[in-house]
Coordinates of C-alpha atoms in Angstrom, one line a residue:
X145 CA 18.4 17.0 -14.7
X146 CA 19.0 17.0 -18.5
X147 CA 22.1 19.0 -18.4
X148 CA 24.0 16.9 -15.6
X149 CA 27.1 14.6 -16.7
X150 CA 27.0 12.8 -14.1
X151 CA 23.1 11.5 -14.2
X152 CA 22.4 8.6 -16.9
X153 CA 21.2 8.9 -20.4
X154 CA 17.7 8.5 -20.8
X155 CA 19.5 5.5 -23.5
X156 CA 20.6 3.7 -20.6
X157 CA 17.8 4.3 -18.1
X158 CA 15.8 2.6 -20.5
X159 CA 17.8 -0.5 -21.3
X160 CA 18.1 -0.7 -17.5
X161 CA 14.1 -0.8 -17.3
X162 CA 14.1 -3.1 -20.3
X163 CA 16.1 -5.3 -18.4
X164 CA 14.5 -5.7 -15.5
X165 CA 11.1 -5.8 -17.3
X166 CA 12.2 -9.0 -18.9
X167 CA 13.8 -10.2 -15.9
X168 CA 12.4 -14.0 -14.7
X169 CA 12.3 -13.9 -11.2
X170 CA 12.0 -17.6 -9.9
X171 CA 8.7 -17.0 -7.4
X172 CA 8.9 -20.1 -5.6
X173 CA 12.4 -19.6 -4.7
X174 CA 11.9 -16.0 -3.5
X175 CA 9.1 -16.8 -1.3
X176 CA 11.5 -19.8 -0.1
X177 CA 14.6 -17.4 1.0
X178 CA 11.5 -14.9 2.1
X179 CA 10.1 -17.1 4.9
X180 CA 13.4 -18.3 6.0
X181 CA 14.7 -14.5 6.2
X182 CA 12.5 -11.9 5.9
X183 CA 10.6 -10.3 8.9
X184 CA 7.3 -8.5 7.7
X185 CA 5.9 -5.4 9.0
X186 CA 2.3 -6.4 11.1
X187 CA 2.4 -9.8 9.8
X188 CA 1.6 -13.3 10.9
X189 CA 4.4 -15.2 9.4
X190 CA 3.6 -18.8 10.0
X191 CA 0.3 -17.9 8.2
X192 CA 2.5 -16.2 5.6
X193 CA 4.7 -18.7 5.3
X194 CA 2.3 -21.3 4.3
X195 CA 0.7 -19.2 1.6
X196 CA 4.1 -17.5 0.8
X197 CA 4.4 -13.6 -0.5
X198 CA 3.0 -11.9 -3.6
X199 CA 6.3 -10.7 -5.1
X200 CA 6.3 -7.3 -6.7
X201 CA 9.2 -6.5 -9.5
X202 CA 7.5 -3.5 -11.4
X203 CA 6.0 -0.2 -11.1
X204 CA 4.9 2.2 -13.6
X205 CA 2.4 4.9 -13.1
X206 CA -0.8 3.5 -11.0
X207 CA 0.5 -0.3 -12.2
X208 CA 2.4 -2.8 -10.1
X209 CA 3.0 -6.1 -11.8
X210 CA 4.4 -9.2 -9.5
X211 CA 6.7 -11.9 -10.1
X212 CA 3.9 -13.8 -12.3
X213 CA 3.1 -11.2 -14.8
X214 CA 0.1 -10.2 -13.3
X215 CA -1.0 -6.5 -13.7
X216 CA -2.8 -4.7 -11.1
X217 CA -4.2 -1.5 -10.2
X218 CA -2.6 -0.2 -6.7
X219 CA -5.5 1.5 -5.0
X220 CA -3.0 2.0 -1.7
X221 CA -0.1 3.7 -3.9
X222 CA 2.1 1.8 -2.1
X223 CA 1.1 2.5 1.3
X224 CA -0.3 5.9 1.2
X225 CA 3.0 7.3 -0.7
X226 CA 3.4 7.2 -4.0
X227 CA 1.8 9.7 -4.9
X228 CA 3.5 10.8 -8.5
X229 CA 3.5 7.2 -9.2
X230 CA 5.8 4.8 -10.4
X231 CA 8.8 5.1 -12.9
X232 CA 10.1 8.7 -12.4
X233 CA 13.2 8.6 -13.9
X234 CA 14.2 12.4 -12.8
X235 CA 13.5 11.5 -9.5
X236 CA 15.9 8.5 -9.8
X237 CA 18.6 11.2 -11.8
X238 CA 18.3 13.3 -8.9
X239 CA 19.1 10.7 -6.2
X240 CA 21.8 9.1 -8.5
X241 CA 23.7 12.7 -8.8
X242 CA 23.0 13.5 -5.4
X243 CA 25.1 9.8 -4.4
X244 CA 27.8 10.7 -7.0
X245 CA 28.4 14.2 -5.5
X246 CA 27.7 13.4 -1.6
X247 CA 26.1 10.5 -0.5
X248 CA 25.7 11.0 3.0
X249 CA 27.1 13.3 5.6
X250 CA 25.6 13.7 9.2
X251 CA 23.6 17.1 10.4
X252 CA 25.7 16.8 13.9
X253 CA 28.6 18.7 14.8
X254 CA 27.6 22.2 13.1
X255 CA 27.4 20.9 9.7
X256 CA 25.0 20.8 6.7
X257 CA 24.7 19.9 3.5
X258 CA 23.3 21.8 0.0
X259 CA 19.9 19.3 -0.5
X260 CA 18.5 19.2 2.9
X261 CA 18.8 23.1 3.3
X262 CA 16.9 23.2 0.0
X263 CA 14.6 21.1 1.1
X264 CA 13.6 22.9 4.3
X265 CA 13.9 26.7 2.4
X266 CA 11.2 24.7 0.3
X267 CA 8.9 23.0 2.8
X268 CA 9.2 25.9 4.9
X269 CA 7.5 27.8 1.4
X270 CA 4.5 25.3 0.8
X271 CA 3.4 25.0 4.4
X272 CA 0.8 26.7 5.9
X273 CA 1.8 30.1 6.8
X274 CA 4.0 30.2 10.2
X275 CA 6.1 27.3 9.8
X276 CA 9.2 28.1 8.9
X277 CA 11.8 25.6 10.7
X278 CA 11.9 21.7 9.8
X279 CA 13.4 19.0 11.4
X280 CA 14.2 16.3 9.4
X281 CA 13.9 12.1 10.3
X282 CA 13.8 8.9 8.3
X283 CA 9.7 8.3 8.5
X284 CA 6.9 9.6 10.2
X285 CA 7.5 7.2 13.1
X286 CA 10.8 9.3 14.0
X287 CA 8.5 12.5 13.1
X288 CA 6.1 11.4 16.0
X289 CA 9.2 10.9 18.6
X290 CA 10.5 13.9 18.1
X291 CA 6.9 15.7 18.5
X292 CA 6.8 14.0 22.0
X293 CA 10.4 15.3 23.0
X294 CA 10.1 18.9 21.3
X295 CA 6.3 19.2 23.2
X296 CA 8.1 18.6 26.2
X297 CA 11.2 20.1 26.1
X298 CA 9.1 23.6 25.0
X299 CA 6.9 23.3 28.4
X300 CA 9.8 22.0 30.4
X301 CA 11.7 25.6 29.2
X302 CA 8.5 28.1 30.1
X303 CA 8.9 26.3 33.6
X304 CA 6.0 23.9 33.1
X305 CA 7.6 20.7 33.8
X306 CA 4.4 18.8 34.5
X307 CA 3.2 20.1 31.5
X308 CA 4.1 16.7 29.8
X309 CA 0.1 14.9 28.5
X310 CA -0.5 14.3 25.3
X311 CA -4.1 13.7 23.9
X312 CA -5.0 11.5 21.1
X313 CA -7.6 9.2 19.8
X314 CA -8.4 5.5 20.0
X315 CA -8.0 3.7 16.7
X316 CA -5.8 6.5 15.6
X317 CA -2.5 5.2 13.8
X318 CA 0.8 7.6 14.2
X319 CA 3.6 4.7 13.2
X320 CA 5.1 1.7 15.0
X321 CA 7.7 3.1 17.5
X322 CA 7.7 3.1 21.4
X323 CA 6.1 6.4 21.5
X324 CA 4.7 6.2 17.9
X325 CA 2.7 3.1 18.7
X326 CA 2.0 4.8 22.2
X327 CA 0.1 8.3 20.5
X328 CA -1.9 5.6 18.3
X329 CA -4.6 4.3 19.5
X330 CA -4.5 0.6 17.9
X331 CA -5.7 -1.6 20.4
X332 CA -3.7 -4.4 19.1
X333 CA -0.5 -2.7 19.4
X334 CA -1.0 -1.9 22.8
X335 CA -1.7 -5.2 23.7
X336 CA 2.0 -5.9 22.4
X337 CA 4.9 -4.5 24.6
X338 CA 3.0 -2.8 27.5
X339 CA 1.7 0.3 25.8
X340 CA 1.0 3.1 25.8
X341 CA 4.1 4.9 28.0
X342 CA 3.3 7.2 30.7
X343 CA 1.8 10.1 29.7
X344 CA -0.4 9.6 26.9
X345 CA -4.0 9.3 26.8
X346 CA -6.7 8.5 24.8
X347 CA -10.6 9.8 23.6
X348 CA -12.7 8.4 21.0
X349 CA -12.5 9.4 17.9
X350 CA -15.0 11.3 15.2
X351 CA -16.3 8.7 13.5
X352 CA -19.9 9.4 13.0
X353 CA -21.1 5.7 11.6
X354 CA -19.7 4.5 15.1
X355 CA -21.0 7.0 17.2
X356 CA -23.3 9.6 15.9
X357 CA -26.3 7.3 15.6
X358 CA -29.5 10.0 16.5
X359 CA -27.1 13.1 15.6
X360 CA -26.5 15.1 12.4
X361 CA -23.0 14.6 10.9
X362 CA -22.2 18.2 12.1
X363 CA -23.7 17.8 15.7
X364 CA -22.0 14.5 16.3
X365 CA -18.7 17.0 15.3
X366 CA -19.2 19.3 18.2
X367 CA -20.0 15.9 20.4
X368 CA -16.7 14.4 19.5
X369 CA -14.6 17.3 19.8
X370 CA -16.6 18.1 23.3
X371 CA -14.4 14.8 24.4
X372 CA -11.3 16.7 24.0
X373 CA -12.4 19.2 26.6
X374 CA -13.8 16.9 28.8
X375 CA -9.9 14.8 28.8
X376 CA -8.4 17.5 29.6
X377 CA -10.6 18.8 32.4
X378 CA -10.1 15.1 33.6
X379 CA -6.1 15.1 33.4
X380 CA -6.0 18.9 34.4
X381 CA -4.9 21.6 32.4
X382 CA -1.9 21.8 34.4
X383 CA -0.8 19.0 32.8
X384 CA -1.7 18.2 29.2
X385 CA 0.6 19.8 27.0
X386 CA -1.1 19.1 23.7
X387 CA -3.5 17.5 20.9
X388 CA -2.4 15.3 18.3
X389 CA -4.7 14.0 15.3
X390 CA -4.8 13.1 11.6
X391 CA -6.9 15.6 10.1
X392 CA -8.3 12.2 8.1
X393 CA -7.4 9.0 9.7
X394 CA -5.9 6.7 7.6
X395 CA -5.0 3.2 8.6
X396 CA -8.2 3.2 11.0
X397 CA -10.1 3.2 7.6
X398 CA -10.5 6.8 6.5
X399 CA -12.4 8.2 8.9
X400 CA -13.4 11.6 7.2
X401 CA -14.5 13.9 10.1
X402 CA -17.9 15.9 10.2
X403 CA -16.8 19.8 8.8
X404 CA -17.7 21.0 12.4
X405 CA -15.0 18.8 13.9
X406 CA -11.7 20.2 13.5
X407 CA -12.6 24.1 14.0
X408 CA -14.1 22.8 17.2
X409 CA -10.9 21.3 18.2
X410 CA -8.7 24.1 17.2
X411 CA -11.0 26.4 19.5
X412 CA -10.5 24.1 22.7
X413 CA -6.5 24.1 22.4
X414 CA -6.9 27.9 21.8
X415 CA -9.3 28.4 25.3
X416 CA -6.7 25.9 26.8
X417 CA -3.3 27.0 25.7
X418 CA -2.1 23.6 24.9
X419 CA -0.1 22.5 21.4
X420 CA -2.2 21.1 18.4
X421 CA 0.1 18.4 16.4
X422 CA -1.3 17.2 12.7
X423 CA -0.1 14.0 11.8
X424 CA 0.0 14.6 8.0
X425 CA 2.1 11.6 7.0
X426 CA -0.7 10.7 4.9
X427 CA -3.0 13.9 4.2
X428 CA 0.0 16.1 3.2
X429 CA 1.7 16.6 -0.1
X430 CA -1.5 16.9 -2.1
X431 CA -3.4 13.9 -1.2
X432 CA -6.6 15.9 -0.1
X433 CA -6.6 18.4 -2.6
X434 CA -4.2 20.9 -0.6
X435 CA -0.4 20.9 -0.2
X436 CA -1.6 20.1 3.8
X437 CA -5.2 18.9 5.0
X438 CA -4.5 21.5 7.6
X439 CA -5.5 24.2 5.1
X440 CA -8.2 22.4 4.0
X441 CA -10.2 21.6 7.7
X442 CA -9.0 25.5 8.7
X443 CA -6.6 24.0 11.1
X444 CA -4.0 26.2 12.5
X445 CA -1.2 23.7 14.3
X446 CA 2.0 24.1 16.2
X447 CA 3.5 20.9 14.2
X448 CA 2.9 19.2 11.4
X449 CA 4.1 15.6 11.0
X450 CA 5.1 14.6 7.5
X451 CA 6.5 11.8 5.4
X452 CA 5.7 9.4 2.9
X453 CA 4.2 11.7 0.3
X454 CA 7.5 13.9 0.4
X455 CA 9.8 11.8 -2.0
X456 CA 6.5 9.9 -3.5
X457 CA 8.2 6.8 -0.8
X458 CA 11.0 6.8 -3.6
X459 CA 13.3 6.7 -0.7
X460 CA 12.6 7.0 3.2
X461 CA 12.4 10.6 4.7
X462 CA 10.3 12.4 7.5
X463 CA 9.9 14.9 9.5
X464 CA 7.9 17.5 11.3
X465 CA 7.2 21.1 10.6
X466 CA 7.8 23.5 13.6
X467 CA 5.6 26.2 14.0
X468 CA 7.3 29.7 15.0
X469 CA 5.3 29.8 18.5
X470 CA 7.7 26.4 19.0
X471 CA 10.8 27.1 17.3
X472 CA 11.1 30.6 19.1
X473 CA 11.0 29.2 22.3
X474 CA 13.3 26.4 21.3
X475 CA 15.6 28.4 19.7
X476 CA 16.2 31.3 21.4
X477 CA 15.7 29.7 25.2
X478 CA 16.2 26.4 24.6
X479 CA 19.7 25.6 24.4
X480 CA 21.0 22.3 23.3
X481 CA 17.8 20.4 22.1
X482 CA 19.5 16.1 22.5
X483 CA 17.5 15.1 20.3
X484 CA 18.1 13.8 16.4
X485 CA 19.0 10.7 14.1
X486 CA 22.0 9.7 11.8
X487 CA 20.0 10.3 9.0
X488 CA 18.6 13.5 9.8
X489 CA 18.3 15.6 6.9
X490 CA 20.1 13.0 4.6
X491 CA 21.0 14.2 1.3
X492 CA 19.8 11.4 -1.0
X493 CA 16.8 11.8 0.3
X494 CA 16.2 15.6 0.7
X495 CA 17.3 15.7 -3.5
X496 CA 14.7 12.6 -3.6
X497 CA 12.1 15.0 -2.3
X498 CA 12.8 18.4 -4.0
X499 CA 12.7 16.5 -7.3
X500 CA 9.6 15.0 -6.2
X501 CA 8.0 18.0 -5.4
X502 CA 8.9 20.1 -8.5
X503 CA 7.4 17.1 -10.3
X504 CA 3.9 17.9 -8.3
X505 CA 4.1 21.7 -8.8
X506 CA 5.0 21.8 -12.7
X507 CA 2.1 18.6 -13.1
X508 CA -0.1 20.8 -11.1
X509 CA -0.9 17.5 -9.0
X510 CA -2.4 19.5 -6.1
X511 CA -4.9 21.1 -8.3
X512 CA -5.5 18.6 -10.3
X513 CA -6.9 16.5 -7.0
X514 CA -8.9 19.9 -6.0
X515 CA -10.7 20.5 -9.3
X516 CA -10.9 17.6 -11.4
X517 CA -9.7 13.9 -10.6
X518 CA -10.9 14.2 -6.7
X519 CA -14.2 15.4 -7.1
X520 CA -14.5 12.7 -10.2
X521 CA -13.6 10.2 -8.0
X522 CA -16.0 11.2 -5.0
X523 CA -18.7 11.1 -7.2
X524 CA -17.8 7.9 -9.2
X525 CA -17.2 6.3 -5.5
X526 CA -20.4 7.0 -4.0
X527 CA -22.3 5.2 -7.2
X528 CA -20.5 2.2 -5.2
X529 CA -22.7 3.0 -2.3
X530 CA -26.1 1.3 -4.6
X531 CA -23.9 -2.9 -4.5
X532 CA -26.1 -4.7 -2.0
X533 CA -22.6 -5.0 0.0
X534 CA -22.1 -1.4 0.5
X535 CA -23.9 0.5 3.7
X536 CA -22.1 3.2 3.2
X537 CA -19.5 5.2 0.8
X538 CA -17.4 8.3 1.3
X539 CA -14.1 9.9 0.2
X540 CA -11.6 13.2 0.6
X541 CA -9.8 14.0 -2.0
X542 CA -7.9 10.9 -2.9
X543 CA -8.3 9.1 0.0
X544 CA -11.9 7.0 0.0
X545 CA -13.8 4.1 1.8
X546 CA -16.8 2.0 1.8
X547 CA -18.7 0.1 4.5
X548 CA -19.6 -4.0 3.5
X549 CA -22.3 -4.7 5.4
X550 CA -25.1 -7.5 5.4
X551 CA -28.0 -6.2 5.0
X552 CA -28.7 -2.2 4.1
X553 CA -31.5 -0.3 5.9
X554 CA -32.6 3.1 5.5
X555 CA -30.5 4.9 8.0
X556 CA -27.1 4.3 7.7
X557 CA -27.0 3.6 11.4
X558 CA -29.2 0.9 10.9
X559 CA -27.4 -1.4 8.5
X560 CA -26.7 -4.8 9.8
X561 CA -23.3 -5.5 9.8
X562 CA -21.6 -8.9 9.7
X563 CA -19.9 -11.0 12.2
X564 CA -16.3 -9.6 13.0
X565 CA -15.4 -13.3 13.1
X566 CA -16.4 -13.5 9.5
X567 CA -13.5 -11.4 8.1
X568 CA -15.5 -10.4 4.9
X569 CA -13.0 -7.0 4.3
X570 CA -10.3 -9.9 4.0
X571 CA -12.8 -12.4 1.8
X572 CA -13.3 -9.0 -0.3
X573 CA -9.6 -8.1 -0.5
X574 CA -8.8 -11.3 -1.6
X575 CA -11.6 -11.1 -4.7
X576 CA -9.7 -7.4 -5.1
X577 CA -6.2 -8.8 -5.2
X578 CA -6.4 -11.6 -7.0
X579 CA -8.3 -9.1 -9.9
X580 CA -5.9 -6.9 -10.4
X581 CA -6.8 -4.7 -8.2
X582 CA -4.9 -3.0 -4.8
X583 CA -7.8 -2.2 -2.0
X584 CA -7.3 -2.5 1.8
X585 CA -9.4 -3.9 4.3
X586 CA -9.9 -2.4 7.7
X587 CA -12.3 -5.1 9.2
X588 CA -15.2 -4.7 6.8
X589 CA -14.0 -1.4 5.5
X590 CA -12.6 -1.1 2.5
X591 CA -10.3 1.7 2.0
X592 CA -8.0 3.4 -1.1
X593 CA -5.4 5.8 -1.5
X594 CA -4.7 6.0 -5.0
X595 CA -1.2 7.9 -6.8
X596 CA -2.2 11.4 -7.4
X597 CA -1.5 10.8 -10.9
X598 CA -4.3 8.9 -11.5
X599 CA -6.5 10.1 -14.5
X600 CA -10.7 10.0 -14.6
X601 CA -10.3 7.2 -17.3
X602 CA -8.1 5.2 -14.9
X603 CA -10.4 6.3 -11.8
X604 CA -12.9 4.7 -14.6
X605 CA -10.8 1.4 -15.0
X606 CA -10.6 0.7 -10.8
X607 CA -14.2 1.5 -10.3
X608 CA -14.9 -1.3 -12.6
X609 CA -12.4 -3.3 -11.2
X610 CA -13.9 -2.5 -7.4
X611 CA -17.3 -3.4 -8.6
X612 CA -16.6 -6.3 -10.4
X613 CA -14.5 -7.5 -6.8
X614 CA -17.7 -6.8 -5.0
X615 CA -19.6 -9.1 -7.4
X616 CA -17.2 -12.1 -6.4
X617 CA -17.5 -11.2 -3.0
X618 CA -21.4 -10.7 -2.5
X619 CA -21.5 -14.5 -4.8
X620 CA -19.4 -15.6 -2.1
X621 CA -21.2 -14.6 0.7
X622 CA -24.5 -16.0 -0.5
X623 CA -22.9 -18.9 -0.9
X624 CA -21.9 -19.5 2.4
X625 CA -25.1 -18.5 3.7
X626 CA -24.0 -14.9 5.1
X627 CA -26.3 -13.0 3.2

């Protein structure tokens, strides 16, 4: 980007950061116009508005700092995305010269443009091997849809128009739209707008603390991937047309699966015949250590679901990679496939994610995760596992979590856990956020996903930070009387 006239100087880009750095945002004020305008994502807004929003203004790196000057660690990187952190400035070049050359044009009507070829020649090059078409949407959301209408559309053209099922898991999260909210398994969202549609079932999912009391972590594998088999036995083969999982799930608090888990899955489509669909919108693009977690569990899917991690979240794109036993049947005996979005492919965003991922090939992030900063951080993780709060800590890569419970046993499956009613995870993220330090709570799980970035003397800094948050909350839980 150094030699194009049309991006800024790095002189400017820095006065422009300058700034806003010194910028006094007026907090009160924007958490007035906030609750008066502003509609939040999964948010209870007359308790929000009472408390009003933590404003963010910065980012650099792994730091966020918010409208008071506070600096704070962000554990979530954003929400699962940023992974080459915050303040690329050649990622903000590209997208500037990308809006002075061509800002938008549709994918429609036979046309194209330069970026979002690039961008699929390029995906189509990282991906596991037999993927070679893309189809491009504006978040993993859209990437889901379209999974439900190319699934079907691919049986409906080999003359299997019952052929329509789609398996998933409960507690499994694969976005917020109509069908998106329908393949998760969020009991809460179901609740919420008569969910799921027709044609969309559930099974339990592999998490061993839940359900694999009395097994091995590799028996209770073959036992939850036996559930699969047994769904579709139920439905009848005739009619499931495929499988659709998160090789780690994410926002149901990282459950990692047992190593005999996924090959077990992968065997039952194959004896079955029906598509496998990873929803990688978190686990692709590095986070576990692999340019996709398919590579890493030995998966081999028909599509891949992707987003977030593909422009680092620096501006919106998704998508879903089509496997050739798909795209064949699509493409050559298909026809017309009525299916797509204004912002399909849209340049901005496809330049976005090139410069994004030449920034995570030349930094060698994906390595980097293998061989150095994600093993560091399993290990310093798990030394969590000795606070008198944590049952039980575990991590992938850089995705990690860790279990508050009451009292701690010797078998995991014995810990006593609190009261649900309790909240602790939010009494805990609330020590976390008010420190300095970004950590989610998934009822008493605590969960992060940290930028990719991240070195072992900042994976140092937010251990700390963790176990001093843990400190505060186990004080405050003896304090009520919980402990």
């Amino acid at each position: 980007m150094a030699n194009n006239p049309l991006a800024p100087s790095a002189a400017f880009v820095a006065s422009v950061k300058s700034v806003a750095a010194q910028e006094v945002v007026d907090t009160a004020a924007i958490q007035q116009l906030d609750t008066a305008h502003y509609m939040h994502p999964f948010t209870d807004h007359k308790a929000l508005g009472e408390k009003g929003a933590r404003v963010m203004v910065r980012g650099d790196g792994i730091y966020l700092w918010d409208s008071e000057g506070k600096k704070i660690v962000d554990g979530m990187s954003g929400l699962w995305c940023v992974n080459v952190g915050y303040g690329r400035t050649s990622i903000s070049n590209a997208v500037y010269q990308q809006m002075e050359t061509l800002p938008f044009y549709n994918s429609f009507f036979n046309t194209t443009n330069v970026p979002a070829v690039k961008l699929a020649t390029k995906l189509a090059e990282i991906a596991p091997a037999g993927f070679n078409h893309v189809f491009f949407t504006g978040s993993g959301s859209e990437g889901n849809d379209t999974n439900v209408r190319m699934v079907r559309r691919y049986w409906d053209v080999l003359g299997h128009k019952d052929k329509h099922t789609i398996i998933s898991r409960h507690n499994a999260y694969h976005g917020s739209t109509m069908a998106g909210a329908s393949l998760g398994g969020m009991e809460g969202m179901h609740a919420q707008g008569g969910l799921p549609i027709p044609g969309i079932v559930h099974i339990g999912q592999p998490n061993y603390l839940e359900s694999g009391r009395g097994m091995t972590e590799d028996e209770f594998g073959i036992e939850a991937a036996s559930w699969l088999e047994k769904k579709i036995l139920e439905v009848g083969v005739e009619k499931v047309a495929a499988f659709i999982g998160e090789p780690v799930q994410g926002a149901g608090g990282v459950i990692i699966p047992p190593k005999t888990y996924w090959p077990e899955i992968q065997r039952i489509c194959d004896k079955y015949g029906i598509l496998l669909i990873a929803d990688e919108v978190i686990c692709g693009f590095g986070r576990l250590g692999t340019w996709f977690a398919s590579d890493l569990f030995g998966i081999k899917p028909d599509l891949i679901t992707f987003a977030k991690g593909v422009t680092s979240g620096y501006v919106p794109l998704g998508g879903v990679l089509v496997g050739d036993r798909v795209a064949k049947v699509l493409i050559e005996q298909g026809g017309e496939f009525n299916h797509g979005f204004t912002y399909s492919g849209h340049p901005v965003a496809c330049a976005a994610a090139l410069e994004n991922i030449r920034i995570i090939e030349d930094e060698k992030l994906v390595q980097r995760v293998a061989n150095e900063t994600g093993p560091y951080l399993n290990k310093r993780f798990a030394e969590l596992a000795d606070h008198p709060l944590v049952g039980y800590a575990n991590s992938c890569g850089f995705v990690a979590g860790l279990n508050l419970v009451r009292k701690k046993a010797a078998v995991v499956h014995d810990h006593e856990a609190f009261d649900e009613s309790l909240a602790v995870g939010m009494v805990c993220r609330g020590y976390m956020f008010n420190n300095g330090m970004i950590m989610r709570a998934v009822g008493d799980r605590m969960i992060i996903a940290p930028p990719l970035v991240m070195t072992t003397a900042q994976i140092d800094e937010m251990i700390a930070l963790i176990r001093h948050c843990l400190d505060l909350t186990y004080a405050d839980v003896k304090q009520r009387g919980w402990v």
